CSV table of N, CA, C and O in Angstrom, one decimal:
chain,number,residue,atom,x,y,z
A,1,MET,N,45.2,20.0,6.7
A,1,MET,CA,44.1,20.7,6.1
A,1,MET,C,43.4,19.8,5.1
A,1,MET,O,42.2,19.8,5.0
A,2,THR,N,44.2,19.0,4.3
A,2,THR,CA,43.6,18.2,3.3
A,2,THR,C,42.9,17.0,3.9
A,2,THR,O,41.8,16.7,3.5
A,3,LEU,N,43.4,16.5,5.0
A,3,LEU,CA,42.7,15.4,5.7
A,3,LEU,C,41.4,15.9,6.3
A,3,LEU,O,40.4,15.2,6.2
A,4,ALA,N,41.4,17.1,6.8
A,4,ALA,CA,40.1,17.7,7.3
A,4,ALA,C,39.1,17.8,6.2
A,4,ALA,O,37.9,17.6,6.4
A,5,LEU,N,39.5,18.3,5.1
A,5,LEU,CA,38.6,18.4,3.9
A,5,LEU,C,38.1,17.1,3.5
A,5,LEU,O,36.9,17.0,3.2
A,6,ILE,N,38.9,16.1,3.5
A,6,ILE,CA,38.4,14.7,3.1
A,6,ILE,C,37.4,14.2,4.1
A,6,ILE,O,36.3,13.7,3.8
A,7,VAL,N,37.7,14.4,5.4
A,7,VAL,CA,36.7,13.9,6.5
A,7,VAL,C,35.4,14.7,6.4
A,7,VAL,O,34.3,14.0,6.4
A,8,VAL,N,35.4,16.0,6.1
A,8,VAL,CA,34.2,16.7,6.0
A,8,VAL,C,33.4,16.3,4.8
A,8,VAL,O,32.2,16.1,4.8
A,9,SER,N,34.1,16.0,3.7
A,9,SER,CA,33.5,15.5,2.4
A,9,SER,C,32.8,14.2,2.6
A,9,SER,O,31.7,14.0,2.2
A,10,VAL,N,33.5,13.3,3.3
A,10,VAL,CA,32.9,12.0,3.6
A,10,VAL,C,31.7,12.1,4.5
A,10,VAL,O,30.6,11.4,4.2
A,11,LEU,N,31.8,12.9,5.5
A,11,LEU,CA,30.6,13.1,6.4
A,11,LEU,C,29.4,13.7,5.7
A,11,LEU,O,28.3,13.3,5.9
A,12,ALA,N,29.7,14.7,4.8
A,12,ALA,CA,28.7,15.3,4.0
A,12,ALA,C,28.0,14.3,3.1
A,12,ALA,O,26.8,14.3,2.9
A,13,ALA,N,28.8,13.5,2.5
A,13,ALA,CA,28.2,12.5,1.6
A,13,ALA,C,27.4,11.5,2.3
A,13,ALA,O,26.3,11.1,1.8
A,14,ALA,N,27.8,11.1,3.5
A,14,ALA,CA,27.1,10.1,4.3
A,14,ALA,C,25.7,10.8,4.7
A,14,ALA,O,24.7,10.1,4.7
A,15,LEU,N,25.8,12.0,5.2
A,15,LEU,CA,24.6,12.7,5.6
A,15,LEU,C,23.6,12.9,4.4
A,15,LEU,O,22.4,12.6,4.6
A,16,ALA,N,24.1,13.2,3.3
A,16,ALA,CA,23.3,13.3,2.1
A,16,ALA,C,22.6,12.0,1.7
A,16,ALA,O,21.4,11.9,1.4
A,17,GLY,N,23.4,10.9,1.8
A,17,GLY,CA,22.8,9.6,1.6
A,17,GLY,C,21.7,9.2,2.5
A,17,GLY,O,20.6,8.7,2.1
A,18,VAL,N,21.8,9.5,3.8
A,18,VAL,CA,20.8,9.2,4.8
A,18,VAL,C,19.6,10.1,4.5
A,18,VAL,O,18.4,9.6,4.6
A,19,LEU,N,19.8,11.4,4.3
A,19,LEU,CA,18.6,12.2,4.0
A,19,LEU,C,17.9,11.8,2.7
A,19,LEU,O,16.7,11.8,2.7
A,20,TRP,N,18.6,11.4,1.7
A,20,TRP,CA,18.0,11.0,0.5
A,20,TRP,C,17.2,9.7,0.7
A,20,TRP,O,16.0,9.6,0.3
A,21,HIS,N,17.7,8.8,1.5
A,21,HIS,CA,17.0,7.5,1.8
A,21,HIS,C,15.7,7.8,2.5
A,21,HIS,O,14.7,7.3,2.2
A,22,ARG,N,15.8,8.7,3.5
A,22,ARG,CA,14.6,9.0,4.3
A,22,ARG,C,13.5,9.7,3.4
A,22,ARG,O,12.3,9.5,3.6
A,23,SER,N,13.9,10.6,2.5
A,23,SER,CA,13.0,11.3,1.7
A,23,SER,C,12.3,10.4,0.7
A,23,SER,O,11.2,10.7,0.3
A,24,THR,N,12.9,9.4,0.2
A,24,THR,CA,12.3,8.5,-0.8
A,24,THR,C,11.8,7.2,-0.2
A,24,THR,O,11.1,6.5,-0.9
A,25,HIS,N,12.0,6.9,1.0
A,25,HIS,CA,11.6,5.7,1.6
A,25,HIS,C,10.1,5.5,1.6
A,25,HIS,O,9.6,4.5,1.2
A,26,GLY,N,9.3,6.6,1.9
A,26,GLY,CA,7.9,6.5,1.9
A,26,GLY,C,7.3,6.4,0.5
A,26,GLY,O,6.4,5.6,0.2
A,27,LEU,N,7.9,7.1,-0.5
A,27,LEU,CA,7.5,7.0,-1.8
A,27,LEU,C,7.7,5.6,-2.4
A,27,LEU,O,6.8,5.0,-3.0
A,28,LEU,N,8.9,5.0,-2.2
A,28,LEU,CA,9.2,3.7,-2.7
A,28,LEU,C,8.3,2.7,-2.0
A,28,LEU,O,7.9,1.7,-2.6
A,29,ARG,N,8.0,2.8,-0.7
A,29,ARG,CA,7.2,1.9,0.0
A,29,ARG,C,5.8,1.9,-0.6
A,29,ARG,O,5.1,0.8,-0.8
A,30,GLN,N,5.3,3.1,-1.0
A,30,GLN,CA,4.0,3.2,-1.6
A,30,GLN,C,3.9,2.4,-2.9
A,30,GLN,O,3.0,1.7,-3.2
A,31,ARG,N,5.0,2.5,-3.7
A,31,ARG,CA,5.1,1.8,-5.0
A,31,ARG,C,5.1,0.3,-4.8
A,31,ARG,O,4.9,-0.4,-5.8
A,32,GLN,N,5.4,-0.2,-3.6
A,32,GLN,CA,5.5,-1.6,-3.4
A,32,GLN,C,4.2,-2.2,-2.8
A,32,GLN,O,4.3,-3.3,-2.2
A,33,ALA,N,3.1,-1.5,-3.0
A,33,ALA,CA,1.8,-2.0,-2.5
A,33,ALA,C,1.6,-3.4,-3.0
A,33,ALA,O,1.9,-3.7,-4.2
A,34,ARG,N,1.0,-4.3,-2.2
A,34,ARG,CA,0.7,-5.7,-2.6
A,34,ARG,C,-0.7,-5.8,-3.1
A,34,ARG,O,-1.6,-5.3,-2.6
A,35,LYS,N,-0.8,-6.7,-4.1
A,35,LYS,CA,-2.1,-7.0,-4.7
A,35,LYS,C,-2.8,-8.0,-3.8
A,35,LYS,O,-2.2,-9.0,-3.4
A,36,VAL,N,-4.1,-7.7,-3.4
A,36,VAL,CA,-4.8,-8.5,-2.4
A,36,VAL,C,-6.2,-8.7,-2.9
A,36,VAL,O,-6.8,-7.9,-3.7
A,37,ILE,N,-6.9,-9.7,-2.3
A,37,ILE,CA,-8.3,-9.8,-2.4
A,37,ILE,C,-8.8,-9.8,-1.0
A,37,ILE,O,-8.4,-10.6,-0.1
A,38,VAL,N,-9.8,-8.9,-0.7
A,38,VAL,CA,-10.3,-8.8,0.7
A,38,VAL,C,-11.7,-9.4,0.6
A,38,VAL,O,-12.6,-8.9,-0.2
A,39,THR,N,-12.0,-10.4,1.3
A,39,THR,CA,-13.3,-11.1,1.3
A,39,THR,C,-14.0,-10.7,2.6
A,39,THR,O,-13.4,-10.9,3.7
A,40,LEU,N,-15.3,-10.3,2.5
A,40,LEU,CA,-16.0,-9.9,3.7
A,40,LEU,C,-16.8,-11.1,4.2
A,40,LEU,O,-17.0,-12.1,3.5
A,41,LYS,N,-17.3,-11.0,5.4
A,41,LYS,CA,-18.1,-12.1,6.0
A,41,LYS,C,-19.4,-12.3,5.3
A,41,LYS,O,-19.9,-13.5,5.3
A,42,SER,N,-19.9,-11.3,4.6
A,42,SER,CA,-21.1,-11.4,3.8
A,42,SER,C,-20.8,-12.2,2.5
A,42,SER,O,-21.8,-12.6,1.8
A,43,GLY,N,-19.6,-12.4,2.1
A,43,GLY,CA,-19.3,-13.1,0.8
A,43,GLY,C,-18.8,-12.1,-0.2
A,43,GLY,O,-18.2,-12.5,-1.2
A,44,GLU,N,-19.1,-10.8,-0.1
A,44,GLU,CA,-18.6,-9.8,-1.0
A,44,GLU,C,-17.1,-9.7,-1.0
A,44,GLU,O,-16.5,-10.0,0.1
A,45,ALA,N,-16.5,-9.3,-2.1
A,45,ALA,CA,-15.0,-9.3,-2.1
A,45,ALA,C,-14.6,-8.1,-3.0
A,45,ALA,O,-15.3,-7.7,-3.9
A,46,PHE,N,-13.4,-7.6,-2.6
A,46,PHE,CA,-12.7,-6.5,-3.4
A,46,PHE,C,-11.3,-7.0,-3.7
A,46,PHE,O,-10.7,-7.6,-2.9
A,47,ASP,N,-10.8,-6.6,-4.9
A,47,ASP,CA,-9.4,-6.8,-5.1
A,47,ASP,C,-8.8,-5.4,-5.4
A,47,ASP,O,-9.5,-4.5,-5.8
A,48,GLY,N,-7.5,-5.3,-5.2
A,48,GLY,CA,-6.8,-4.0,-5.4
A,48,GLY,C,-5.5,-4.1,-4.7
A,48,GLY,O,-5.0,-5.1,-4.3
A,49,LEU,N,-4.8,-2.9,-4.7
A,49,LEU,CA,-3.5,-2.7,-4.1
A,49,LEU,C,-3.7,-2.3,-2.7
A,49,LEU,O,-4.3,-1.2,-2.4
A,50,LEU,N,-3.2,-3.1,-1.7
A,50,LEU,CA,-3.2,-2.7,-0.3
A,50,LEU,C,-2.3,-1.5,-0.1
A,50,LEU,O,-1.1,-1.7,-0.1
A,51,PHE,N,-2.9,-0.4,0.1
A,51,PHE,CA,-2.1,0.9,0.2
A,51,PHE,C,-1.8,1.2,1.7
A,51,PHE,O,-0.7,1.6,2.0
A,52,ALA,N,-2.7,1.0,2.6
A,52,ALA,CA,-2.5,1.4,4.0
A,52,ALA,C,-3.4,0.5,4.9
A,52,ALA,O,-4.5,0.1,4.4
A,53,THR,N,-3.0,0.4,6.1
A,53,THR,CA,-3.8,-0.4,7.1
A,53,THR,C,-3.6,0.3,8.4
A,53,THR,O,-2.6,1.0,8.7
A,54,ASP,N,-4.6,0.1,9.3
A,54,ASP,CA,-4.5,0.4,10.7
A,54,ASP,C,-5.3,-0.5,11.5
A,54,ASP,O,-5.8,-1.5,10.9
A,55,ALA,N,-5.5,-0.3,12.7
A,55,ALA,CA,-6.3,-1.2,13.6
A,55,ALA,C,-7.7,-1.4,13.1
A,55,ALA,O,-8.3,-2.4,13.4
A,56,ASP,N,-8.3,-0.4,12.5
A,56,ASP,CA,-9.7,-0.4,12.2
A,56,ASP,C,-10.1,-0.5,10.7
A,56,ASP,O,-11.2,-0.8,10.4
A,57,ALA,N,-9.1,-0.3,9.8
A,57,ALA,CA,-9.5,-0.3,8.4
A,57,ALA,C,-8.3,-0.7,7.4
A,57,ALA,O,-7.2,-0.7,7.8
A,58,LEU,N,-8.7,-1.0,6.2
A,58,LEU,CA,-7.8,-1.2,5.1
A,58,LEU,C,-8.1,-0.2,4.0
A,58,LEU,O,-9.3,0.1,3.8
A,59,VAL,N,-7.1,0.2,3.3
A,59,VAL,CA,-7.3,1.1,2.2
A,59,VAL,C,-6.8,0.4,0.9
A,59,VAL,O,-5.6,0.0,0.9
A,60,LEU,N,-7.6,0.3,-0.1
A,60,LEU,CA,-7.2,-0.3,-1.4
A,60,LEU,C,-7.3,0.8,-2.4
A,60,LEU,O,-8.2,1.6,-2.5
A,61,ARG,N,-6.3,0.7,-3.3
A,61,ARG,CA,-6.2,1.6,-4.5
A,61,ARG,C,-6.4,0.7,-5.7
A,61,ARG,O,-6.1,-0.5,-5.6
A,62,GLU,N,-6.9,1.3,-6.8
A,62,GLU,CA,-7.1,0.6,-8.0
A,62,GLU,C,-8.0,-0.6,-7.7
A,62,GLU,O,-7.8,-1.7,-8.2
A,63,ALA,N,-9.0,-0.4,-6.9
A,63,ALA,CA,-9.9,-1.5,-6.4
A,63,ALA,C,-11.0,-1.8,-7.3
A,63,ALA,O,-11.5,-1.0,-8.1
A,64,THR,N,-11.5,-3.1,-7.2
A,64,THR,CA,-12.6,-3.6,-8.0
A,64,THR,C,-13.5,-4.3,-7.0
A,64,THR,O,-13.0,-5.2,-6.2
A,65,ALA,N,-14.8,-4.1,-7.0
A,65,ALA,CA,-15.8,-4.9,-6.3
A,65,ALA,C,-16.1,-6.1,-7.2
A,65,ALA,O,-16.5,-5.9,-8.3
A,66,LEU,N,-15.7,-7.3,-6.7
A,66,LEU,CA,-15.9,-8.5,-7.5
A,66,LEU,C,-17.3,-8.9,-7.6
A,66,LEU,O,-18.1,-8.7,-6.6
A,67,ALA,N,-17.7,-9.5,-8.7
A,67,ALA,CA,-19.1,-10.0,-8.9
A,67,ALA,C,-19.5,-11.0,-7.8
A,67,ALA,O,-18.7,-11.8,-7.4
A,68,TYR,N,-20.7,-10.8,-7.3
A,68,TYR,CA,-21.2,-11.6,-6.2
A,68,TYR,C,-22.7,-11.6,-6.2
A,68,TYR,O,-23.3,-10.5,-6.4
A,69,GLY,N,-23.3,-12.7,-6.0
A,69,GLY,CA,-24.8,-12.8,-5.9
A,69,GLY,C,-25.5,-12.3,-7.2
A,69,GLY,O,-25.2,-12.7,-8.3
A,70,ARG,N,-26.4,-11.3,-7.0
A,70,ARG,CA,-27.1,-10.8,-8.2
A,70,ARG,C,-26.2,-9.8,-9.0
A,70,ARG,O,-26.5,-9.5,-10.2
A,71,GLN,N,-25.1,-9.4,-8.5
A,71,GLN,CA,-24.2,-8.5,-9.2
A,71,GLN,C,-23.5,-9.4,-10.2
A,71,GLN,O,-22.6,-10.2,-9.9
A,72,GLN,N,-23.8,-9.2,-11.5
A,72,GLN,CA,-23.2,-10.0,-12.6
A,72,GLN,C,-21.8,-9.7,-13.0
A,72,GLN,O,-21.1,-10.5,-13.6
A,73,GLU,N,-21.4,-8.4,-12.8
A,73,GLU,CA,-20.1,-7.9,-13.3
A,73,GLU,C,-19.3,-7.3,-12.2
A,73,GLU,O,-19.9,-6.8,-11.2
A,74,ASN,N,-18.0,-7.3,-12.4
A,74,ASN,CA,-17.1,-6.6,-11.5
A,74,ASN,C,-17.4,-5.1,-11.6
A,74,ASN,O,-17.7,-4.6,-12.7
A,75,VAL,N,-17.2,-4.3,-10.6
A,75,VAL,CA,-17.4,-2.9,-10.6
A,75,VAL,C,-16.1,-2.2,-10.2
A,75,VAL,O,-15.6,-2.5,-9.1
A,76,ILE,N,-15.6,-1.3,-11.0
A,76,ILE,CA,-14.4,-0.6,-10.7
A,76,ILE,C,-14.7,0.5,-9.6
A,76,ILE,O,-15.7,1.2,-9.8
A,77,VAL,N,-13.9,0.6,-8.6
A,77,VAL,CA,-14.1,1.5,-7.5
A,77,VAL,C,-13.3,2.8,-7.9
A,77,VAL,O,-12.1,2.7,-8.1
A,78,GLU,N,-14.0,3.9,-8.0
A,78,GLU,CA,-13.3,5.2,-8.2
A,78,GLU,C,-12.6,5.7,-6.9
A,78,GLU,O,-13.2,5.6,-5.9
A,79,GLY,N,-11.4,6.1,-7.1
A,79,GLY,CA,-10.6,6.6,-5.9
A,79,GLY,C,-10.2,5.4,-5.0
A,79,GLY,O,-9.8,4.4,-5.5
A,80,GLU,N,-10.2,5.6,-3.7
A,80,GLU,CA,-9.8,4.5,-2.8
A,80,GLU,C,-11.0,3.8,-2.2
A,80,GLU,O,-12.0,4.4,-2.0
A,81,ALA,N,-10.8,2.6,-1.9
A,81,ALA,CA,-11.8,1.8,-1.1
A,81,ALA,C,-11.4,1.7,0.3
A,81,ALA,O,-10.3,1.1,0.6
A,82,LEU,N,-12.2,2.3,1.2
A,82,LEU,CA,-11.9,2.2,2.7
A,82,LEU,C,-12.8,1.0,3.2
A,82,LEU,O,-14.0,1.1,3.1
A,83,ILE,N,-12.1,0.0,3.7
A,83,ILE,CA,-12.9,-1.2,4.1
A,83,ILE,C,-12.6,-1.4,5.6
A,83,ILE,O,-11.5,-1.5,6.1
A,84,LEU,N,-13.7,-1.3,6.4
A,84,LEU,CA,-13.5,-1.5,7.9
A,84,LEU,C,-13.1,-2.9,8.2
A,84,LEU,O,-13.6,-3.9,7.5
A,85,ARG,N,-12.3,-3.2,9.2
A,85,ARG,CA,-11.8,-4.5,9.5
A,85,ARG,C,-12.9,-5.4,10.1
A,85,ARG,O,-12.8,-6.6,9.9
A,86,ALA,N,-13.9,-4.9,10.8
A,86,ALA,CA,-14.9,-5.7,11.5
A,86,ALA,C,-15.6,-6.7,10.5
A,86,ALA,O,-15.7,-7.9,10.9
A,87,PRO,N,-16.0,-6.3,9.4
A,87,PRO,CA,-16.7,-7.3,8.5
A,87,PRO,C,-15.8,-8.1,7.6
A,87,PRO,O,-16.2,-8.9,6.8
A,88,VAL,N,-14.4,-8.0,7.8
A,88,VAL,CA,-13.5,-8.7,6.9
A,88,VAL,C,-13.4,-10.2,7.4
A,88,VAL,O,-13.1,-10.4,8.6
A,89,ALA,N,-13.6,-11.1,6.5
A,89,ALA,CA,-13.4,-12.5,6.8
A,89,ALA,C,-11.9,-12.9,6.7
A,89,ALA,O,-11.4,-13.5,7.6
A,90,TYR,N,-11.3,-12.5,5.6
A,90,TYR,CA,-9.9,-12.8,5.4
A,90,TYR,C,-9.3,-11.9,4.2
A,90,TYR,O,-10.1,-11.4,3.4
A,91,VAL,N,-8.0,-11.9,4.2
A,91,VAL,CA,-7.3,-11.1,3.1
A,91,VAL,C,-6.4,-12.1,2.5
A,91,VAL,O,-5.6,-12.8,3.1
A,92,GLN,N,-6.5,-12.2,1.2
A,92,GLN,CA,-5.6,-13.1,0.4
A,92,GLN,C,-4.6,-12.3,-0.3
A,92,GLN,O,-4.9,-11.4,-1.1
A,93,VAL,N,-3.3,-12.5,-0.1
A,93,VAL,CA,-2.2,-11.8,-0.8
A,93,VAL,C,-1.9,-12.5,-2.0
A,93,VAL,O,-1.6,-13.7,-2.0
A,94,LEU,N,-1.9,-11.8,-3.2
A,94,LEU,CA,-1.6,-12.4,-4.5
A,94,LEU,C,-0.2,-12.2,-4.9
A,94,LEU,O,0.3,-11.1,-4.7
A,95,GLY,N,0.4,-13.2,-5.5
A,95,GLY,CA,1.8,-13.0,-6.0
A,95,GLY,C,2.8,-12.7,-5.1
A,95,GLY,O,3.4,-12.2,-4.4
């Protein structure tokens, strides 16, 4: 009886650990967003935290449109910056 109780306790602890890892994995991955500069083919550039990507777009959080051409100052982007991949020249990963 005691052995059965120990086995059930170990299995329950293992299951709890797996469920906890799955529930926090996405949250922790979000917090590990990488700082990048995205430069477009036009020469315009954005810096921010690379939050998400797919085949067609990049999503930056805490983004800034960097000064370029006649634009004398950086402009803070409110919310998220959705950047389509087609006009992207390159992405520079910082740090």
